[in-house]
PDB file of C-alpha atoms in Angstrom:
ATOM      1  CA  UNK A   1     -24.827 -34.971   2.277  1.00 43.00           C
ATOM      2  CA  UNK A   2     -22.133 -36.019   4.742  1.00 41.00           C
ATOM      3  CA  UNK A   3     -20.397 -38.121   2.088  1.00 45.00           C
ATOM      4  CA  UNK A   4     -20.534 -35.171  -0.325  1.00 37.00           C
ATOM      5  CA  UNK A   5     -18.964 -32.868   2.259  1.00 39.00           C
ATOM      6  CA  UNK A   6     -16.175 -35.371   2.934  1.00 39.00           C
ATOM      7  CA  UNK A   7     -15.574 -35.722  -0.800  1.00 43.00           C
ATOM      8  CA  UNK A   8     -15.275 -31.932  -1.199  1.00 36.00           C
ATOM      9  CA  UNK A   9     -12.798 -31.716   1.707  1.00 36.00           C
ATOM     10  CA  UNK A  10     -10.735 -34.568   0.273  1.00 41.00           C
ATOM     11  CA  UNK A  11     -10.708 -32.933  -3.160  1.00 40.00           C
ATOM     12  CA  UNK A  12      -9.600 -29.610  -1.681  1.00 39.00           C
ATOM     13  CA  UNK A  13      -6.793 -31.315   0.223  1.00 39.00           C
ATOM     14  CA  UNK A  14      -5.701 -33.013  -2.974  1.00 40.00           C
ATOM     15  CA  UNK A  15      -5.848 -29.880  -5.152  1.00 43.00           C
ATOM     16  CA  UNK A  16      -4.375 -27.310  -2.715  1.00 44.00           C
ATOM     17  CA  UNK A  17      -0.762 -28.623  -2.565  1.00 45.00           C
ATOM     18  CA  UNK A  18      -0.156 -28.405  -6.359  1.00 43.00           C
ATOM     19  CA  UNK A  19      -1.513 -24.834  -6.358  1.00 43.00           C
ATOM     20  CA  UNK A  20       0.801 -23.878  -3.509  1.00 45.00           C
ATOM     21  CA  UNK A  21       3.729 -25.630  -5.176  1.00 40.00           C
ATOM     22  CA  UNK A  22       3.017 -23.749  -8.410  1.00 46.00           C
ATOM     23  CA  UNK A  23       3.157 -20.487  -6.485  1.00 48.00           C
ATOM     24  CA  UNK A  24       6.737 -21.244  -5.367  1.00 62.00           C
ATOM     25  CA  UNK A  25       8.100 -21.998  -8.855  1.00 79.00           C
ATOM     26  CA  UNK A  26      10.680 -19.526 -10.151  1.00 90.00           C
ATOM     27  CA  UNK A  27       9.440 -17.111 -12.768  1.00 94.00           C
ATOM     28  CA  UNK A  28       8.044 -13.712 -13.657  1.00 96.00           C
ATOM     29  CA  UNK A  29       4.632 -12.369 -12.672  1.00 97.00           C
ATOM     30  CA  UNK A  30       2.644  -9.188 -13.199  1.00 97.00           C
ATOM     31  CA  UNK A  31       0.348  -7.476 -10.716  1.00 97.00           C
ATOM     32  CA  UNK A  32      -2.432  -4.924 -10.610  1.00 98.00           C
ATOM     33  CA  UNK A  33      -3.649  -3.496  -7.294  1.00 98.00           C
ATOM     34  CA  UNK A  34      -6.211  -1.142  -5.821  1.00 98.00           C
ATOM     35  CA  UNK A  35      -5.725   0.504  -2.428  1.00 98.00           C
ATOM     36  CA  UNK A  36      -7.447   2.505   0.300  1.00 98.00           C
ATOM     37  CA  UNK A  37      -5.190   5.206   1.772  1.00 98.00           C
ATOM     38  CA  UNK A  38      -5.504   6.335   5.399  1.00 96.00           C
ATOM     39  CA  UNK A  39      -2.941   9.107   6.045  1.00 92.00           C
ATOM     40  CA  UNK A  40      -1.877   9.953   9.579  1.00 87.00           C
ATOM     41  CA  UNK A  41      -2.505  13.559  10.540  1.00 75.00           C
ATOM     42  CA  UNK A  42       0.532  15.801  10.153  1.00 70.00           C
ATOM     43  CA  UNK A  43       1.539  16.763  13.706  1.00 68.00           C
ATOM     44  CA  UNK A  44       3.482  20.006  14.073  1.00 65.00           C
ATOM     45  CA  UNK A  45       6.061  21.452  16.449  1.00 59.00           C
ATOM     46  CA  UNK A  46       6.052  25.018  15.091  1.00 61.00           C
ATOM     47  CA  UNK A  47       3.229  27.426  14.247  1.00 66.00           C
ATOM     48  CA  UNK A  48       0.731  24.693  13.358  1.00 70.00           C
ATOM     49  CA  UNK A  49      -0.382  21.831  15.569  1.00 70.00           C
ATOM     50  CA  UNK A  50      -1.957  19.597  12.954  1.00 78.00           C
ATOM     51  CA  UNK A  51      -2.844  19.356   9.281  1.00 81.00           C
ATOM     52  CA  UNK A  52      -5.502  16.773   8.437  1.00 86.00           C
ATOM     53  CA  UNK A  53      -6.342  15.024   5.192  1.00 89.00           C
ATOM     54  CA  UNK A  54      -9.236  12.817   4.165  1.00 92.00           C
ATOM     55  CA  UNK A  55      -8.787   9.151   3.330  1.00 96.00           C
ATOM     56  CA  UNK A  56      -8.059   8.484  -0.330  1.00 97.00           C
ATOM     57  CA  UNK A  57      -7.516   5.855  -2.989  1.00 98.00           C
ATOM     58  CA  UNK A  58      -4.789   4.494  -5.204  1.00 98.00           C
ATOM     59  CA  UNK A  59      -3.895   1.909  -7.815  1.00 97.00           C
ATOM     60  CA  UNK A  60      -0.666   0.299  -8.971  1.00 98.00           C
ATOM     61  CA  UNK A  61       0.952  -1.825 -11.666  1.00 98.00           C
ATOM     62  CA  UNK A  62       3.875  -4.071 -10.840  1.00 98.00           C
ATOM     63  CA  UNK A  63       6.231  -6.706 -12.175  1.00 98.00           C
ATOM     64  CA  UNK A  64       8.014  -9.273 -10.049  1.00 97.00           C
ATOM     65  CA  UNK A  65      10.246 -12.317 -10.114  1.00 97.00           C
ATOM     66  CA  UNK A  66       9.831 -15.337  -7.858  1.00 95.00           C
ATOM     67  CA  UNK A  67      13.117 -17.089  -6.980  1.00 95.00           C
ATOM     68  CA  UNK A  68      11.632 -20.406  -5.872  1.00 87.00           C
ATOM     69  CA  UNK A  69      13.065 -20.327  -2.337  1.00 92.00           C
ATOM     70  CA  UNK A  70      10.306 -18.200  -0.801  1.00 93.00           C
ATOM     71  CA  UNK A  71      11.830 -14.882  -1.833  1.00 96.00           C
ATOM     72  CA  UNK A  72      10.562 -12.639  -4.606  1.00 97.00           C
ATOM     73  CA  UNK A  73      11.423  -9.146  -5.812  1.00 98.00           C
ATOM     74  CA  UNK A  74       8.945  -6.661  -7.244  1.00 98.00           C
ATOM     75  CA  UNK A  75       9.005  -3.230  -8.909  1.00 98.00           C
ATOM     76  CA  UNK A  76       5.865  -1.099  -8.765  1.00 98.00           C
ATOM     77  CA  UNK A  77       4.536   2.078 -10.360  1.00 98.00           C
ATOM     78  CA  UNK A  78       1.678   3.585  -8.337  1.00 98.00           C
ATOM     79  CA  UNK A  79      -0.695   6.547  -8.110  1.00 98.00           C
ATOM     80  CA  UNK A  80      -2.556   7.801  -5.049  1.00 97.00           C
ATOM     81  CA  UNK A  81      -4.842  10.720  -4.197  1.00 97.00           C
ATOM     82  CA  UNK A  82      -5.987  12.265  -0.910  1.00 96.00           C
ATOM     83  CA  UNK A  83      -7.823  15.537  -0.247  1.00 94.00           C
ATOM     84  CA  UNK A  84      -6.714  18.180   2.239  1.00 91.00           C
ATOM     85  CA  UNK A  85      -9.125  18.665   5.139  1.00 91.00           C
ATOM     86  CA  UNK A  86      -8.180  21.309   7.731  1.00 84.00           C
ATOM     87  CA  UNK A  87      -5.325  22.929   9.651  1.00 85.00           C
ATOM     88  CA  UNK A  88      -5.302  23.438  13.445  1.00 82.00           C
ATOM     89  CA  UNK A  89      -3.380  25.963  15.536  1.00 77.00           C
ATOM     90  CA  UNK A  90      -3.239  26.084  19.328  1.00 74.00           C
ATOM     91  CA  UNK A  91      -5.668  28.664  20.804  1.00 72.00           C
ATOM     92  CA  UNK A  92      -6.961  29.523  17.315  1.00 73.00           C
ATOM     93  CA  UNK A  93      -9.119  26.524  16.500  1.00 80.00           C
ATOM     94  CA  UNK A  94      -9.079  25.051  13.009  1.00 81.00           C
ATOM     95  CA  UNK A  95      -9.960  26.155   9.517  1.00 85.00           C
ATOM     96  CA  UNK A  96     -10.798  24.369   6.284  1.00 86.00           C
ATOM     97  CA  UNK A  97      -8.053  23.724   3.738  1.00 88.00           C
ATOM     98  CA  UNK A  98      -8.763  23.078   0.075  1.00 87.00           C
ATOM     99  CA  UNK A  99      -6.980  21.203  -2.687  1.00 92.00           C
ATOM    100  CA  UNK A 100      -5.757  17.645  -2.901  1.00 94.00           C
ATOM    101  CA  UNK A 101      -2.491  15.693  -3.098  1.00 94.00           C
ATOM    102  CA  UNK A 102      -1.567  13.537  -6.085  1.00 97.00           C
ATOM    103  CA  UNK A 103       1.198  11.000  -5.433  1.00 97.00           C
ATOM    104  CA  UNK A 104       3.187   9.218  -8.162  1.00 98.00           C
ATOM    105  CA  UNK A 105       5.641   6.619  -6.873  1.00 98.00           C
ATOM    106  CA  UNK A 106       8.218   4.176  -8.183  1.00 98.00           C
ATOM    107  CA  UNK A 107       9.368   1.561  -5.675  1.00 98.00           C
ATOM    108  CA  UNK A 108      11.211  -1.721  -5.421  1.00 98.00           C
ATOM    109  CA  UNK A 109      10.519  -4.352  -2.755  1.00 98.00           C
ATOM    110  CA  UNK A 110      11.621  -7.774  -1.511  1.00 98.00           C
ATOM    111  CA  UNK A 111       9.064 -10.227  -0.102  1.00 98.00           C
ATOM    112  CA  UNK A 112       9.267 -13.586   1.644  1.00 97.00           C
ATOM    113  CA  UNK A 113       6.434 -16.110   1.276  1.00 96.00           C
ATOM    114  CA  UNK A 114       6.248 -18.082   4.529  1.00 95.00           C
ATOM    115  CA  UNK A 115       6.003 -21.827   3.754  1.00 91.00           C
ATOM    116  CA  UNK A 116       2.862 -23.159   5.437  1.00 90.00           C
ATOM    117  CA  UNK A 117       0.703 -26.118   4.470  1.00 84.00           C
ATOM    118  CA  UNK A 118      -2.489 -24.114   4.154  1.00 85.00           C
ATOM    119  CA  UNK A 119      -4.822 -22.754   1.488  1.00 88.00           C
ATOM    120  CA  UNK A 120      -3.300 -19.251   1.849  1.00 94.00           C
ATOM    121  CA  UNK A 121       0.373 -18.285   2.030  1.00 95.00           C
ATOM    122  CA  UNK A 122       1.307 -15.443   4.421  1.00 97.00           C
ATOM    123  CA  UNK A 123       4.123 -13.107   3.419  1.00 98.00           C
ATOM    124  CA  UNK A 124       6.182 -10.214   4.769  1.00 98.00           C
ATOM    125  CA  UNK A 125       8.196  -7.637   2.878  1.00 98.00           C
ATOM    126  CA  UNK A 126       9.692  -4.172   2.687  1.00 98.00           C
ATOM    127  CA  UNK A 127      10.488  -1.695  -0.043  1.00 98.00           C
ATOM    128  CA  UNK A 128      11.732   1.791  -0.859  1.00 98.00           C
ATOM    129  CA  UNK A 129      11.789   4.279  -3.716  1.00 98.00           C
ATOM    130  CA  UNK A 130      10.753   7.778  -4.663  1.00 98.00           C
ATOM    131  CA  UNK A 131       7.411   9.575  -4.720  1.00 97.00           C
ATOM    132  CA  UNK A 132       6.532  12.770  -6.572  1.00 97.00           C
ATOM    133  CA  UNK A 133       3.753  14.769  -4.903  1.00 94.00           C
ATOM    134  CA  UNK A 134       1.605  17.560  -6.307  1.00 95.00           C
ATOM    135  CA  UNK A 135      -0.198  19.391  -3.508  1.00 92.00           C
ATOM    136  CA  UNK A 136      -2.771  21.936  -4.740  1.00 92.00           C
ATOM    137  CA  UNK A 137      -3.373  23.323  -1.215  1.00 88.00           C
ATOM    138  CA  UNK A 138      -3.866  27.122  -1.227  1.00 88.00           C
ATOM    139  CA  UNK A 139      -2.065  29.328   1.307  1.00 87.00           C
ATOM    140  CA  UNK A 140      -4.132  29.247   4.518  1.00 84.00           C
ATOM    141  CA  UNK A 141      -4.005  31.743   7.410  1.00 83.00           C
ATOM    142  CA  UNK A 142      -5.123  30.898  10.940  1.00 81.00           C
ATOM    143  CA  UNK A 143      -4.438  32.811  14.168  1.00 76.00           C
ATOM    144  CA  UNK A 144      -2.024  35.181  12.449  1.00 77.00           C
ATOM    145  CA  UNK A 145       0.149  32.415  10.963  1.00 78.00           C
ATOM    146  CA  UNK A 146       0.067  31.344   7.323  1.00 81.00           C
ATOM    147  CA  UNK A 147       0.545  27.809   6.073  1.00 80.00           C
ATOM    148  CA  UNK A 148       2.191  28.230   2.642  1.00 81.00           C
ATOM    149  CA  UNK A 149       0.535  26.962  -0.495  1.00 86.00           C
ATOM    150  CA  UNK A 150       1.390  23.434  -1.477  1.00 81.00           C
ATOM    151  CA  UNK A 151       3.564  22.613  -4.445  1.00 87.00           C
ATOM    152  CA  UNK A 152       5.524  19.871  -6.144  1.00 92.00           C
ATOM    153  CA  UNK A 153       8.144  17.795  -4.350  1.00 92.00           C
ATOM    154  CA  UNK A 154      10.033  14.559  -4.938  1.00 95.00           C
ATOM    155  CA  UNK A 155      10.875  12.623  -1.795  1.00 95.00           C
ATOM    156  CA  UNK A 156      12.174   9.308  -0.537  1.00 97.00           C
ATOM    157  CA  UNK A 157       9.608   6.746   0.589  1.00 97.00           C
ATOM    158  CA  UNK A 158       9.782   3.360   2.332  1.00 98.00           C
ATOM    159  CA  UNK A 159       7.254   0.793   3.516  1.00 98.00           C
ATOM    160  CA  UNK A 160       6.717  -2.474   5.325  1.00 98.00           C
ATOM    161  CA  UNK A 161       4.007  -4.898   4.254  1.00 98.00           C
ATOM    162  CA  UNK A 162       2.259  -8.081   5.415  1.00 98.00           C
ATOM    163  CA  UNK A 163      -0.377 -10.051   3.559  1.00 98.00           C
ATOM    164  CA  UNK A 164      -1.801 -13.325   2.281  1.00 97.00           C
ATOM    165  CA  UNK A 165      -1.660 -15.002  -1.113  1.00 96.00           C
ATOM    166  CA  UNK A 166      -4.639 -17.104  -2.206  1.00 95.00           C
ATOM    167  CA  UNK A 167      -3.979 -19.134  -5.339  1.00 92.00           C
ATOM    168  CA  UNK A 168      -7.063 -18.985  -7.598  1.00 94.00           C
ATOM    169  CA  UNK A 169      -5.438 -20.991 -10.401  1.00 93.00           C
ATOM    170  CA  UNK A 170      -1.856 -22.195 -11.006  1.00 90.00           C
ATOM    171  CA  UNK A 171      -1.202 -18.838 -12.739  1.00 92.00           C
ATOM    172  CA  UNK A 172      -3.460 -16.383 -10.888  1.00 96.00           C
ATOM    173  CA  UNK A 173      -3.528 -15.337  -7.215  1.00 96.00           C
ATOM    174  CA  UNK A 174      -5.576 -12.920  -5.102  1.00 97.00           C
ATOM    175  CA  UNK A 175      -3.365 -10.969  -2.690  1.00 97.00           C
ATOM    176  CA  UNK A 176      -4.870  -8.834   0.131  1.00 98.00           C
ATOM    177  CA  UNK A 177      -2.289  -6.967   2.226  1.00 98.00           C
ATOM    178  CA  UNK A 178      -1.600  -4.153   4.677  1.00 98.00           C
ATOM    179  CA  UNK A 179       1.225  -1.666   4.119  1.00 98.00           C
ATOM    180  CA  UNK A 180       2.571   1.133   6.302  1.00 98.00           C
ATOM    181  CA  UNK A 181       4.244   3.778   4.160  1.00 97.00           C
ATOM    182  CA  UNK A 182       6.565   6.625   5.180  1.00 96.00           C
ATOM    183  CA  UNK A 183       7.391   9.670   3.026  1.00 94.00           C
ATOM    184  CA  UNK A 184      10.304  11.952   3.878  1.00 92.00           C
ATOM    185  CA  UNK A 185       8.457  15.232   3.258  1.00 87.00           C
ATOM    186  CA  UNK A 186       8.267  17.032   6.618  1.00 79.00           C
ATOM    187  CA  UNK A 187       8.335  20.851   6.357  1.00 76.00           C
ATOM    188  CA  UNK A 188       6.940  24.040   7.946  1.00 67.00           C
ATOM    189  CA  UNK A 189       7.289  22.417  11.381  1.00 68.00           C
ATOM    190  CA  UNK A 190       5.144  19.431  10.346  1.00 75.00           C
ATOM    191  CA  UNK A 191       6.320  15.834  10.568  1.00 82.00           C
ATOM    192  CA  UNK A 192       6.820  13.403   7.687  1.00 88.00           C
ATOM    193  CA  UNK A 193       3.867  11.681   6.059  1.00 90.00           C
ATOM    194  CA  UNK A 194       2.841   8.326   7.512  1.00 93.00           C
ATOM    195  CA  UNK A 195       0.104   6.355   5.789  1.00 95.00           C
ATOM    196  CA  UNK A 196      -1.839   3.136   6.371  1.00 97.00           C
ATOM    197  CA  UNK A 197      -2.564   1.362   3.074  1.00 98.00           C
ATOM    198  CA  UNK A 198      -5.067  -1.473   2.624  1.00 98.00           C
ATOM    199  CA  UNK A 199      -4.432  -3.228  -0.697  1.00 98.00           C
ATOM    200  CA  UNK A 200      -6.038  -5.879  -2.875  1.00 98.00           C
ATOM    201  CA  UNK A 201      -3.885  -7.148  -5.736  1.00 98.00           C
ATOM    202  CA  UNK A 202      -4.178  -9.719  -8.483  1.00 98.00           C
ATOM    203  CA  UNK A 203      -0.987 -11.557  -9.519  1.00 97.00           C
ATOM    204  CA  UNK A 204      -0.595 -13.415 -12.793  1.00 96.00           C
ATOM    205  CA  UNK A 205       2.401 -15.690 -13.391  1.00 94.00           C
ATOM    206  CA  UNK A 206       4.041 -16.141 -16.784  1.00 90.00           C
TER     207      UNK A 206
END
């Protein structure tokens, strides 16, 4: 059993470097990703103290190019959905808010794969683009103040991301990551959207 274990370790050490080297070769790749969205509560400075949403989900399709020096660029088309929860006003408590928010985004990003001699490759990156939101929230009154009904808006967005790349085959990689995303959509005395995004992507090189 001990000899078998040593043989497996030796084989892994022998196989891992080619897989990591393949990952750094220049070329195009495609990606598909699923995500778990955790929006920050909207804090207010006007009539409303806070607007809360539930956690949501998303998915994305992307295309990227790896330059072979650790850097890669990627364009991504994504969809996300979160449900409205409740609105709070000082001295008036909180009340339920209906409807949900659909988010359609188009972004571009630059990533850097950190060269380490390990089975996974850590990376950092940042991106920006636009997001179109459809908020079906109805007008909601609390404590004599009314939060207007939601609507459509197109806003700037930006994000920072960290993650790991695990090479399954020379062409295919599993990529878990964490992204913090900002959306420039503050209104009605509420701050901009901030969102924690946990992602799991699959990359396929061509």
